[in-house]
Short mmCIF file of C-alpha atoms in Angstrom, two decimals:
data_model
loop_
_atom_site.label_atom_id
_atom_site.label_comp_id
_atom_site.label_asym_id
_atom_site.label_seq_id
_atom_site.Cartn_x
_atom_site.Cartn_y
_atom_site.Cartn_z
CA ALA A 1236 -69.05 -15.71 -54.25
CA GLN A 1237 -67.44 -14.95 -52.02
CA THR A 1238 -68.65 -15.56 -48.16
CA VAL A 1239 -67.30 -15.16 -44.27
CA THR A 1240 -68.53 -16.88 -41.56
CA GLN A 1241 -68.67 -16.10 -38.17
CA SER A 1242 -69.41 -18.88 -36.31
CA GLN A 1243 -69.43 -17.14 -32.82
CA PRO A 1244 -72.40 -14.56 -32.08
CA GLU A 1245 -71.68 -13.77 -28.60
CA MET A 1246 -68.75 -14.18 -26.39
CA SER A 1247 -67.51 -13.68 -22.81
CA VAL A 1248 -64.51 -13.41 -21.33
CA GLN A 1249 -62.25 -12.44 -17.73
CA GLU A 1250 -60.24 -8.92 -18.05
CA ALA A 1251 -56.77 -10.00 -18.67
CA GLU A 1252 -57.74 -13.32 -20.46
CA THR A 1253 -56.96 -14.06 -24.87
CA VAL A 1254 -59.26 -14.57 -26.64
CA THR A 1255 -59.92 -15.81 -30.39
CA LEU A 1256 -63.04 -15.12 -32.39
CA SER A 1257 -63.15 -17.77 -35.05
CA CYS A 1258 -63.40 -16.69 -39.15
CA THR A 1259 -63.80 -18.60 -42.07
CA TYR A 1260 -64.30 -17.81 -46.39
CA ASP A 1261 -64.84 -19.11 -49.18
CA THR A 1262 -63.28 -18.02 -52.53
CA SER A 1263 -61.49 -18.89 -55.72
CA GLU A 1264 -60.18 -16.71 -56.01
CA SER A 1265 -55.65 -16.54 -54.76
CA ASN A 1266 -55.55 -12.79 -54.34
CA TYR A 1267 -57.69 -11.09 -51.66
CA TYR A 1268 -57.19 -8.91 -48.51
CA LEU A 1269 -59.34 -10.11 -45.17
CA PHE A 1270 -59.47 -7.16 -42.40
CA TRP A 1271 -60.59 -7.36 -39.43
CA TYR A 1272 -62.72 -4.26 -38.12
CA LYS A 1273 -64.25 -3.69 -33.57
CA GLN A 1274 -67.75 -1.32 -33.37
CA PRO A 1275 -67.06 -0.84 -29.71
CA PRO A 1276 -70.78 1.33 -28.60
CA SER A 1277 -70.05 4.18 -30.18
CA ARG A 1278 -70.37 2.65 -33.12
CA GLN A 1279 -67.21 3.89 -34.68
CA MET A 1280 -65.77 1.22 -36.71
CA ILE A 1281 -62.27 0.11 -36.65
CA LEU A 1282 -59.84 -1.23 -39.24
CA VAL A 1283 -58.10 -3.70 -36.17
CA ILE A 1284 -55.54 -5.04 -38.72
CA ARG A 1285 -55.36 -6.54 -42.37
CA GLN A 1286 -53.76 -9.60 -44.01
CA GLU A 1287 -53.07 -9.71 -48.01
CA ALA A 1288 -53.12 -13.86 -49.01
CA TYR A 1289 -50.21 -13.34 -50.39
CA LYS A 1290 -48.27 -12.97 -47.23
CA GLN A 1291 -47.47 -16.08 -45.48
CA GLN A 1292 -46.42 -13.65 -42.23
CA ASN A 1293 -49.75 -13.40 -39.63
CA ALA A 1294 -49.93 -9.34 -39.42
CA THR A 1295 -50.03 -8.67 -35.88
CA GLU A 1296 -50.67 -4.85 -34.30
CA ASN A 1297 -49.70 -4.45 -30.23
CA ARG A 1298 -52.02 -6.80 -28.29
CA PHE A 1299 -54.44 -8.06 -31.85
CA SER A 1300 -52.48 -11.20 -34.25
CA VAL A 1301 -54.25 -13.03 -36.87
CA ASN A 1302 -53.64 -17.03 -37.47
CA PHE A 1303 -54.14 -17.16 -41.07
CA GLN A 1304 -54.48 -20.50 -43.39
CA LYS A 1305 -54.49 -20.15 -45.89
CA ALA A 1306 -55.40 -23.65 -47.10
CA ALA A 1307 -58.02 -23.98 -45.06
CA LYS A 1308 -59.54 -20.46 -45.38
CA SER A 1309 -59.28 -19.66 -41.88
CA PHE A 1310 -58.38 -15.93 -40.43
CA SER A 1311 -58.95 -16.30 -37.07
CA LEU A 1312 -58.47 -13.27 -34.87
CA LYS A 1313 -56.53 -13.36 -31.08
CA ILE A 1314 -56.59 -10.44 -29.01
CA SER A 1315 -54.10 -10.66 -26.28
CA ASP A 1316 -54.49 -9.59 -22.30
CA SER A 1317 -58.01 -8.25 -23.15
CA GLN A 1318 -59.14 -5.25 -21.62
CA LEU A 1319 -62.63 -3.11 -20.99
CA GLY A 1320 -62.38 -1.29 -24.10
CA ASP A 1321 -61.95 -4.10 -26.04
CA THR A 1322 -66.05 -4.89 -25.78
CA ALA A 1323 -67.48 -5.10 -28.98
CA MET A 1324 -68.85 -6.08 -32.29
CA TYR A 1325 -65.93 -7.42 -34.17
CA PHE A 1326 -66.40 -8.45 -37.65
CA CYS A 1327 -64.58 -10.29 -40.31
CA ALA A 1328 -63.96 -8.78 -44.09
CA PHE A 1329 -62.91 -9.96 -46.99
CA LEU A 1330 -62.14 -7.99 -50.29
CA MET A 1331 -60.91 -9.67 -53.73
CA ASN A 1332 -58.35 -7.91 -55.55
CA ARG A 1333 -58.93 -5.09 -58.27
CA ASP A 1334 -62.64 -5.50 -56.45
CA ASP A 1335 -64.39 -2.26 -55.08
CA LYS A 1336 -66.56 -4.10 -52.73
CA ILE A 1337 -65.78 -5.36 -48.70
CA ILE A 1338 -67.58 -8.78 -47.74
CA PHE A 1339 -68.57 -8.49 -44.55
CA GLY A 1340 -69.23 -11.66 -41.87
CA LYS A 1341 -72.24 -11.09 -39.27
CA GLY A 1342 -70.43 -10.66 -36.51
CA THR A 1343 -68.92 -11.62 -32.65
CA ARG A 1344 -70.42 -9.81 -30.35
CA LEU A 1345 -67.30 -10.33 -27.45
CA HIS A 1346 -67.91 -8.99 -23.83
CA ILE A 1347 -65.06 -8.32 -21.71
CA LEU A 1348 -65.91 -8.69 -17.77
CA PRO A 1349 -64.27 -6.95 -14.99
CA ASP B 480 -56.71 11.15 -40.82
CA VAL B 481 -59.62 10.41 -43.28
CA LYS B 482 -62.69 11.71 -42.06
CA VAL B 483 -66.00 10.61 -43.34
CA THR B 484 -69.54 12.07 -41.45
CA GLN B 485 -72.84 11.73 -41.11
CA SER B 486 -75.19 14.22 -40.90
CA SER B 487 -77.41 12.23 -38.09
CA ARG B 488 -75.93 9.75 -35.77
CA TYR B 489 -80.14 9.37 -35.13
CA LEU B 490 -83.49 10.59 -37.29
CA VAL B 491 -87.13 9.69 -36.64
CA LYS B 492 -89.44 9.92 -39.55
CA ARG B 493 -93.15 8.72 -40.55
CA THR B 494 -93.98 6.20 -42.61
CA GLY B 495 -93.88 7.68 -46.32
CA GLU B 496 -91.78 9.93 -45.68
CA LYS B 497 -89.13 10.77 -48.16
CA VAL B 498 -85.38 10.26 -46.53
CA PHE B 499 -81.95 11.78 -47.18
CA LEU B 500 -79.23 10.81 -45.59
CA GLU B 501 -75.83 12.61 -46.18
CA CYS B 502 -72.48 11.14 -46.05
CA VAL B 503 -69.22 13.58 -46.76
CA GLN B 504 -66.16 12.47 -47.08
CA ASP B 505 -62.84 14.78 -46.70
CA MET B 506 -60.39 13.12 -47.95
CA ASP B 507 -60.27 12.81 -51.67
CA HIS B 508 -61.51 9.10 -52.08
CA GLU B 509 -62.44 7.51 -55.10
CA ASN B 510 -65.28 5.28 -53.43
CA MET B 511 -68.44 5.41 -51.18
CA PHE B 512 -70.83 2.76 -49.50
CA TRP B 513 -73.75 3.29 -48.02
CA TYR B 514 -74.69 -0.28 -45.80
CA ARG B 515 -77.42 -1.14 -43.75
CA GLN B 516 -76.00 -2.97 -40.10
CA ASP B 517 -79.01 -5.16 -38.47
CA PRO B 518 -78.73 -7.45 -35.79
CA GLY B 519 -78.18 -10.99 -36.71
CA LEU B 520 -77.71 -10.14 -40.55
CA GLY B 521 -74.18 -7.94 -40.21
CA LEU B 522 -73.51 -6.00 -43.31
CA ARG B 523 -75.40 -5.29 -46.50
CA LEU B 524 -74.23 -3.42 -49.14
CA ILE B 525 -76.79 -0.96 -50.60
CA TYR B 526 -74.95 1.05 -53.41
CA PHE B 527 -72.11 2.54 -53.81
CA SER B 528 -70.39 4.97 -55.99
CA TYR B 529 -66.51 5.05 -57.34
CA ASP B 530 -66.61 7.86 -59.10
CA VAL B 531 -69.13 12.03 -59.09
CA LYS B 532 -72.46 10.55 -60.80
CA MET B 533 -71.65 7.26 -61.46
CA LYS B 534 -73.25 4.09 -58.94
CA GLU B 535 -73.81 0.40 -58.16
CA LYS B 536 -76.46 -1.58 -56.87
CA GLY B 537 -75.32 -3.27 -53.62
CA ASP B 538 -77.24 -6.17 -52.58
CA ILE B 539 -80.08 -4.87 -50.75
CA PRO B 540 -81.24 -1.74 -53.18
CA GLU B 541 -85.27 -2.37 -53.36
CA GLY B 542 -86.06 0.30 -51.64
CA TYR B 543 -83.40 3.25 -51.75
CA SER B 544 -81.72 5.45 -54.18
CA VAL B 545 -78.03 7.75 -54.15
CA SER B 546 -76.79 11.00 -55.37
CA ARG B 547 -73.36 11.66 -56.05
CA GLU B 548 -73.06 15.27 -57.67
CA LYS B 549 -69.61 15.90 -55.43
CA LYS B 550 -67.54 14.07 -55.02
CA GLU B 551 -67.42 13.96 -51.10
CA ARG B 552 -70.50 13.47 -51.17
CA PHE B 553 -73.01 10.82 -50.63
CA SER B 554 -77.15 10.61 -50.43
CA LEU B 555 -78.67 7.60 -49.40
CA ILE B 556 -82.30 8.18 -50.29
CA LEU B 557 -85.44 6.81 -48.96
CA GLU B 558 -88.22 7.03 -51.38
CA SER B 559 -91.37 6.62 -49.15
CA ALA B 560 -89.65 5.38 -45.86
CA SER B 561 -91.43 2.44 -44.35
CA THR B 562 -91.43 0.57 -40.96
CA ASN B 563 -89.26 -2.36 -41.75
CA GLN B 564 -86.56 0.40 -43.22
CA THR B 565 -85.34 1.01 -39.74
CA SER B 566 -81.67 0.47 -39.24
CA MET B 567 -78.29 1.31 -38.80
CA TYR B 568 -77.64 2.60 -42.16
CA LEU B 569 -73.54 2.94 -42.59
CA CYS B 570 -71.43 4.84 -44.59
CA ALA B 571 -67.98 4.49 -45.91
CA SER B 572 -65.24 5.70 -48.33
CA SER B 573 -62.24 4.18 -49.69
CA LEU B 574 -59.15 5.42 -52.24
CA THR B 575 -59.49 2.35 -54.39
CA ALA B 576 -59.96 -0.72 -53.00
CA TRP B 577 -57.38 -1.87 -55.86
CA THR B 578 -54.48 -0.51 -52.57
CA GLY B 579 -56.89 -3.35 -50.09
CA TYR B 580 -56.12 -1.14 -47.21
CA GLY B 581 -59.82 -1.04 -46.46
CA TYR B 582 -62.87 1.43 -46.06
CA THR B 583 -62.95 4.98 -43.24
CA PHE B 584 -66.16 4.77 -41.57
CA GLY B 585 -68.82 6.99 -40.24
CA SER B 586 -69.61 7.14 -36.72
CA GLY B 587 -73.65 5.78 -38.38
CA THR B 588 -77.26 7.35 -38.36
CA ARG B 589 -80.22 5.48 -36.58
CA LEU B 590 -83.19 5.87 -38.30
CA THR B 591 -86.73 4.90 -36.72
CA VAL B 592 -89.55 4.74 -38.98
CA VAL B 593 -93.05 5.59 -37.04
#
């Protein structure tokens, strides 16, 4: 069975700093998708970034980028120039190709301090 | 943008009541999901549906049932609410998971059973 592990339950950084959230996963599959979701205090889960496992190039979305290490089964999220609005719970998630169900990690609560 | 609407943001119910949580999506998505979110446990899949009148058990289906009579609507039913079902419930939909584009989430229903 696939698993997703987020080893940092909670983190705090100063505004404008760069922060990296860790995620590892376990699978024997070679084709899959990885996601980072953000859940702010408003509770609306928002897709931050998506990575296709067969693509070697790391995905980026503005200030958000990932470090995808397929052999190490690692998928970390880097937030550059952090802003107060980045304060949220962040979930790492895994989807096997041709499957229906996303598997989520337990989340990392990120606090951006003024 | 696809919108997933959960009918209630907050609900308070009594032990033993039958509870209906409603979810509607407006973009003709095939798949719909119900997750439960608890601190330290992340998101756990209760049930999902990949077509009208079709349903599949997730990881924690006990004490729950679902109904999907129309493609756009997916209801979660607590047959006899108990205090251990106090939680945040998230509904999500996806066109088809095979495309790997992830889910669109509703804004959640926080249910308290007293």
